[in-house]
Amino acid sequence: MVAAAAPPKLRVTEIFRSIQGESTHAGWPCVFVRLTGCNLRCTWCDTAYAFEGGGWMNLDEIETRVAALRCQRVELTGGEPLLQPATPELARRFLHSGYRVLCETSGERDIGLLPSEVVKVMDLKAPGSGESHRNRWQNLDLLGPDDEVKVVVRDRADWDWTVQVLDRHGLDARTTVHVSAVWDELDPAKLADWVLDSGKNVRLNIQLHKVLWGDVPGR
């Protein structure tokens, strides 16, 4: 007799309910499933505590925890959620249960692994991150109508790089592009001036959760 396959599991750092602080979904209550592990080391990373540790949970356990938080919007985040093979299956389960599902990803993994109904909030890493060489440019061709791109800007050089990328790929004409200032390094008002001066069709993103609660993990 062939033994039954073990149920898929994910390594989870935390599951919590908060206010969505970024993307076009900012301001809405959201449950965050923060998965453990990341293969990038961005200089400005604010979730390094998710690089290691966490605990293994099967998908039923995760669904039960999320359901108990009574919220119909859920985001898979990290770390880098697409490093774990069971992430697409968890996304499919949430979609089947009627959740609005978001996935925040570094842009280094193949976003085509996710169901098309998942809202992909995909980073493009500017040079100030130290990881711009890891951008998976093929992902731009996989963006759906509801997907979004985010660029975290550290300085003027990062902004100039962003403008070049927008021009090269016509990105701001075909998807929502957010630009966000590195927290406590770049004044968002200065970034707002650059956006206005450029005439680019991008959306200034201010991390609402940090405005509300500061740089507190799990909020």
mmCIF file of C-alpha atoms in Angstrom, residues 7-209:
data_model
loop_
_atom_site.group_PDB
_atom_site.id
_atom_site.type_symbol
_atom_site.label_atom_id
_atom_site.label_comp_id
_atom_site.label_asym_id
_atom_site.label_seq_id
_atom_site.Cartn_x
_atom_site.Cartn_y
_atom_site.Cartn_z
ATOM 1 C CA PRO A 7 -0.323 17.523 3.756
ATOM 2 C CA PRO A 8 1.470 20.608 2.439
ATOM 3 C CA LYS A 9 2.903 22.956 5.036
ATOM 4 C CA LEU A 10 4.222 26.473 5.141
ATOM 5 C CA ARG A 11 6.725 28.043 7.489
ATOM 6 C CA VAL A 12 4.926 30.986 9.084
ATOM 7 C CA THR A 13 6.391 33.891 11.050
ATOM 8 C CA GLU A 14 3.069 35.427 12.087
ATOM 9 C CA ILE A 15 -0.613 35.809 11.256
ATOM 10 C CA PHE A 16 -2.276 39.035 12.330
ATOM 11 C CA ARG A 17 -5.017 41.503 11.453
ATOM 12 C CA SER A 18 -4.140 45.113 10.780
ATOM 13 C CA ILE A 19 -4.875 48.021 8.482
ATOM 14 C CA GLN A 20 -3.436 47.540 5.001
ATOM 15 C CA GLY A 21 -0.741 50.195 4.771
ATOM 16 C CA GLU A 22 0.248 50.032 1.103
ATOM 17 C CA SER A 23 -1.097 49.526 -2.436
ATOM 18 C CA THR A 24 -4.524 50.641 -3.694
ATOM 19 C CA HIS A 25 -5.952 48.573 -0.825
ATOM 20 C CA ALA A 26 -4.425 50.899 1.796
ATOM 21 C CA GLY A 27 -6.791 51.711 4.616
ATOM 22 C CA TRP A 28 -8.772 48.458 4.478
ATOM 23 C CA PRO A 29 -8.680 45.909 7.314
ATOM 24 C CA CYS A 30 -6.567 42.957 6.198
ATOM 25 C CA VAL A 31 -5.222 39.708 7.604
ATOM 26 C CA PHE A 32 -1.520 39.228 6.935
ATOM 27 C CA VAL A 33 0.026 35.787 6.630
ATOM 28 C CA ARG A 34 3.734 36.491 6.934
ATOM 29 C CA LEU A 35 5.769 33.567 5.646
ATOM 30 C CA THR A 36 9.324 32.914 6.770
ATOM 31 C CA GLY A 37 12.419 33.191 4.618
ATOM 32 C CA CYS A 38 13.811 35.553 2.007
ATOM 33 C CA ASN A 39 16.651 35.157 -0.477
ATOM 34 C CA LEU A 40 17.224 38.923 -0.841
ATOM 35 C CA ARG A 41 18.852 41.324 1.600
ATOM 36 C CA CYS A 42 17.587 44.792 0.708
ATOM 37 C CA THR A 43 19.451 47.520 2.569
ATOM 38 C CA TRP A 44 16.229 49.117 3.795
ATOM 39 C CA CYS A 45 14.341 45.923 4.706
ATOM 40 C CA ASP A 46 11.938 46.403 7.625
ATOM 41 C CA THR A 47 11.012 42.738 8.118
ATOM 42 C CA ALA A 48 14.396 41.083 8.654
ATOM 43 C CA TYR A 49 12.850 39.259 11.616
ATOM 44 C CA ALA A 50 11.062 37.071 9.045
ATOM 45 C CA PHE A 51 14.283 35.800 7.467
ATOM 46 C CA GLU A 52 14.505 32.905 9.920
ATOM 47 C CA GLY A 53 12.525 31.158 12.619
ATOM 48 C CA GLY A 54 8.773 30.836 12.357
ATOM 49 C CA GLY A 55 6.886 27.585 12.706
ATOM 50 C CA TRP A 56 5.460 25.004 10.320
ATOM 51 C CA MET A 57 1.687 25.019 9.815
ATOM 52 C CA ASN A 58 -0.440 22.981 7.463
ATOM 53 C CA LEU A 59 -2.872 24.800 5.208
ATOM 54 C CA ASP A 60 -5.928 23.824 7.246
ATOM 55 C CA GLU A 61 -4.342 25.362 10.354
ATOM 56 C CA ILE A 62 -3.571 28.577 8.503
ATOM 57 C CA GLU A 63 -7.106 28.813 7.117
ATOM 58 C CA THR A 64 -8.564 28.302 10.585
ATOM 59 C CA ARG A 65 -6.366 31.021 12.090
ATOM 60 C CA VAL A 66 -7.275 33.463 9.327
ATOM 61 C CA ALA A 67 -11.009 32.712 9.554
ATOM 62 C CA ALA A 68 -10.953 33.461 13.283
ATOM 63 C CA LEU A 69 -9.795 37.023 12.532
ATOM 64 C CA ARG A 70 -13.031 37.762 10.614
ATOM 65 C CA CYS A 71 -11.770 39.714 7.637
ATOM 66 C CA GLN A 72 -12.414 39.095 3.937
ATOM 67 C CA ARG A 73 -9.119 40.538 2.686
ATOM 68 C CA VAL A 74 -5.924 38.527 3.178
ATOM 69 C CA GLU A 75 -2.361 39.213 2.096
ATOM 70 C CA LEU A 76 0.425 36.666 1.703
ATOM 71 C CA THR A 77 3.695 38.379 2.501
ATOM 72 C CA GLY A 78 7.112 37.697 3.955
ATOM 73 C CA GLY A 79 9.963 37.394 3.715
ATOM 74 C CA GLU A 80 9.336 36.199 0.199
ATOM 75 C CA PRO A 81 6.144 34.119 0.040
ATOM 76 C CA LEU A 82 6.900 32.579 -3.355
ATOM 77 C CA LEU A 83 9.974 30.763 -2.019
ATOM 78 C CA GLN A 84 7.650 28.192 -0.457
ATOM 79 C CA PRO A 85 6.047 25.691 -2.878
ATOM 80 C CA ALA A 86 2.703 25.516 -1.040
ATOM 81 C CA THR A 87 1.991 29.261 -1.297
ATOM 82 C CA PRO A 88 -0.003 29.070 -4.575
ATOM 83 C CA GLU A 89 -2.175 26.310 -3.123
ATOM 84 C CA LEU A 90 -2.928 28.413 -0.028
ATOM 85 C CA ALA A 91 -3.859 31.320 -2.308
ATOM 86 C CA ARG A 92 -6.233 29.049 -4.264
ATOM 87 C CA ARG A 93 -7.885 27.930 -1.035
ATOM 88 C CA PHE A 94 -8.465 31.498 0.101
ATOM 89 C CA LEU A 95 -9.921 32.432 -3.282
ATOM 90 C CA HIS A 96 -12.258 29.422 -3.158
ATOM 91 C CA SER A 97 -13.441 30.595 0.264
ATOM 92 C CA GLY A 98 -14.325 34.030 -1.113
ATOM 93 C CA TYR A 99 -11.405 36.090 0.170
ATOM 94 C CA ARG A 100 -9.858 38.992 -1.704
ATOM 95 C CA VAL A 101 -6.271 37.740 -1.897
ATOM 96 C CA LEU A 102 -3.132 39.853 -2.272
ATOM 97 C CA CYS A 103 0.464 38.677 -2.486
ATOM 98 C CA GLU A 104 3.349 41.047 -1.871
ATOM 99 C CA THR A 105 6.449 39.756 -3.599
ATOM 100 C CA SER A 106 9.979 40.996 -4.234
ATOM 101 C CA GLY A 107 9.676 40.514 -7.998
ATOM 102 C CA GLU A 108 12.592 38.073 -8.040
ATOM 103 C CA ARG A 109 10.320 34.994 -8.157
ATOM 104 C CA ASP A 110 7.995 33.947 -10.990
ATOM 105 C CA ILE A 111 4.615 35.574 -10.283
ATOM 106 C CA GLY A 112 3.053 33.247 -12.858
ATOM 107 C CA LEU A 113 3.018 30.601 -10.114
ATOM 108 C CA LEU A 114 0.054 32.361 -8.507
ATOM 109 C CA PRO A 115 -3.582 32.146 -9.621
ATOM 110 C CA SER A 116 -4.512 35.011 -11.903
ATOM 111 C CA GLU A 117 -7.188 36.199 -9.443
ATOM 112 C CA VAL A 118 -4.554 37.016 -6.814
ATOM 113 C CA VAL A 119 -3.581 40.680 -6.731
ATOM 114 C CA LYS A 120 0.181 40.673 -7.125
ATOM 115 C CA VAL A 121 1.873 43.673 -5.484
ATOM 116 C CA MET A 122 5.304 43.302 -7.017
ATOM 117 C CA ASP A 123 8.441 45.194 -6.094
ATOM 118 C CA LEU A 124 10.944 46.459 -8.581
ATOM 119 C CA LYS A 125 14.221 46.830 -6.719
ATOM 120 C CA ALA A 126 15.939 50.172 -7.295
ATOM 121 C CA PRO A 127 19.752 50.404 -6.987
ATOM 122 C CA GLY A 128 19.569 51.750 -3.430
ATOM 123 C CA SER A 129 18.189 48.400 -2.297
ATOM 124 C CA GLY A 130 21.429 46.653 -3.221
ATOM 125 C CA GLU A 131 19.371 44.042 -5.072
ATOM 126 C CA SER A 132 18.410 45.666 -8.388
ATOM 127 C CA HIS A 133 20.344 43.004 -10.268
ATOM 128 C CA ARG A 134 17.819 40.448 -8.996
ATOM 129 C CA ASN A 135 14.765 41.965 -10.718
ATOM 130 C CA ARG A 136 12.944 39.368 -12.823
ATOM 131 C CA TRP A 137 11.985 41.571 -15.743
ATOM 132 C CA GLN A 138 9.931 38.786 -17.380
ATOM 133 C CA ASN A 139 7.373 39.318 -14.625
ATOM 134 C CA LEU A 140 6.309 42.610 -16.223
ATOM 135 C CA ASP A 141 4.748 40.621 -19.064
ATOM 136 C CA LEU A 142 2.736 38.574 -16.540
ATOM 137 C CA LEU A 143 1.067 41.484 -14.748
ATOM 138 C CA GLY A 144 -2.717 41.327 -14.889
ATOM 139 C CA PRO A 145 -5.152 44.260 -14.892
ATOM 140 C CA ASP A 146 -5.480 44.262 -11.089
ATOM 141 C CA ASP A 147 -1.791 43.752 -10.308
ATOM 142 C CA GLU A 148 0.416 46.548 -9.006
ATOM 143 C CA VAL A 149 4.087 47.510 -8.988
ATOM 144 C CA LYS A 150 5.925 49.146 -6.105
ATOM 145 C CA VAL A 151 9.311 50.882 -6.124
ATOM 146 C CA VAL A 152 10.949 51.847 -2.838
ATOM 147 C CA VAL A 153 13.044 54.979 -3.409
ATOM 148 C CA ARG A 154 16.044 55.773 -1.241
ATOM 149 C CA ASP A 155 17.427 58.874 -2.967
ATOM 150 C CA ARG A 156 17.419 60.892 -6.173
ATOM 151 C CA ALA A 157 19.457 58.234 -7.985
ATOM 152 C CA ASP A 158 16.716 55.694 -7.231
ATOM 153 C CA TRP A 159 14.069 58.097 -8.520
ATOM 154 C CA ASP A 160 15.968 58.735 -11.755
ATOM 155 C CA TRP A 161 16.285 54.944 -12.203
ATOM 156 C CA THR A 162 12.531 54.617 -11.647
ATOM 157 C CA VAL A 163 11.756 57.171 -14.347
ATOM 158 C CA GLN A 164 14.037 55.341 -16.776
ATOM 159 C CA VAL A 165 12.236 52.053 -16.050
ATOM 160 C CA LEU A 166 8.837 53.681 -16.520
ATOM 161 C CA ASP A 167 9.928 55.094 -19.866
ATOM 162 C CA ARG A 168 11.574 51.903 -21.071
ATOM 163 C CA HIS A 169 8.614 49.654 -20.288
ATOM 164 C CA GLY A 170 5.705 52.104 -20.550
ATOM 165 C CA LEU A 171 4.805 50.808 -17.128
ATOM 166 C CA ASP A 172 2.785 53.708 -15.742
ATOM 167 C CA ALA A 173 0.502 53.536 -18.784
ATOM 168 C CA ARG A 174 -0.532 49.926 -18.222
ATOM 169 C CA THR A 175 -0.530 49.233 -14.486
ATOM 170 C CA THR A 176 -0.670 50.983 -11.133
ATOM 171 C CA VAL A 177 2.825 51.990 -10.040
ATOM 172 C CA HIS A 178 3.469 53.037 -6.453
ATOM 173 C CA VAL A 179 6.568 54.860 -5.285
ATOM 174 C CA SER A 180 7.469 54.855 -1.624
ATOM 175 C CA ALA A 181 10.211 56.705 0.266
ATOM 176 C CA VAL A 182 12.508 54.641 2.479
ATOM 177 C CA TRP A 183 11.175 55.193 5.997
ATOM 178 C CA ASP A 184 13.325 57.640 8.013
ATOM 179 C CA GLU A 185 15.781 58.084 5.120
ATOM 180 C CA LEU A 186 13.964 60.070 2.429
ATOM 181 C CA ASP A 187 11.396 62.769 3.144
ATOM 182 C CA PRO A 188 8.201 61.666 1.364
ATOM 183 C CA ALA A 189 7.459 65.325 0.600
ATOM 184 C CA LYS A 190 10.648 65.442 -1.466
ATOM 185 C CA LEU A 191 9.576 62.319 -3.330
ATOM 186 C CA ALA A 192 6.170 63.929 -3.894
ATOM 187 C CA ASP A 193 7.914 66.941 -5.485
ATOM 188 C CA TRP A 194 9.855 64.642 -7.813
ATOM 189 C CA VAL A 195 6.637 62.878 -8.825
ATOM 190 C CA LEU A 196 4.898 66.161 -9.579
ATOM 191 C CA ASP A 197 7.863 67.559 -11.498
ATOM 192 C CA SER A 198 8.150 64.408 -13.617
ATOM 193 C CA GLY A 199 4.560 64.331 -14.829
ATOM 194 C CA LYS A 200 4.610 60.545 -14.396
ATOM 195 C CA ASN A 201 1.369 58.696 -13.721
ATOM 196 C CA VAL A 202 2.511 57.106 -10.469
ATOM 197 C CA ARG A 203 0.957 56.956 -7.039
ATOM 198 C CA LEU A 204 2.801 58.206 -3.949
ATOM 199 C CA ASN A 205 2.661 55.486 -1.321
ATOM 200 C CA ILE A 206 3.101 56.340 2.351
ATOM 201 C CA GLN A 207 3.184 53.348 4.694
ATOM 202 C CA LEU A 208 -0.058 54.027 6.541
ATOM 203 C CA HIS A 209 0.558 51.373 9.192
#
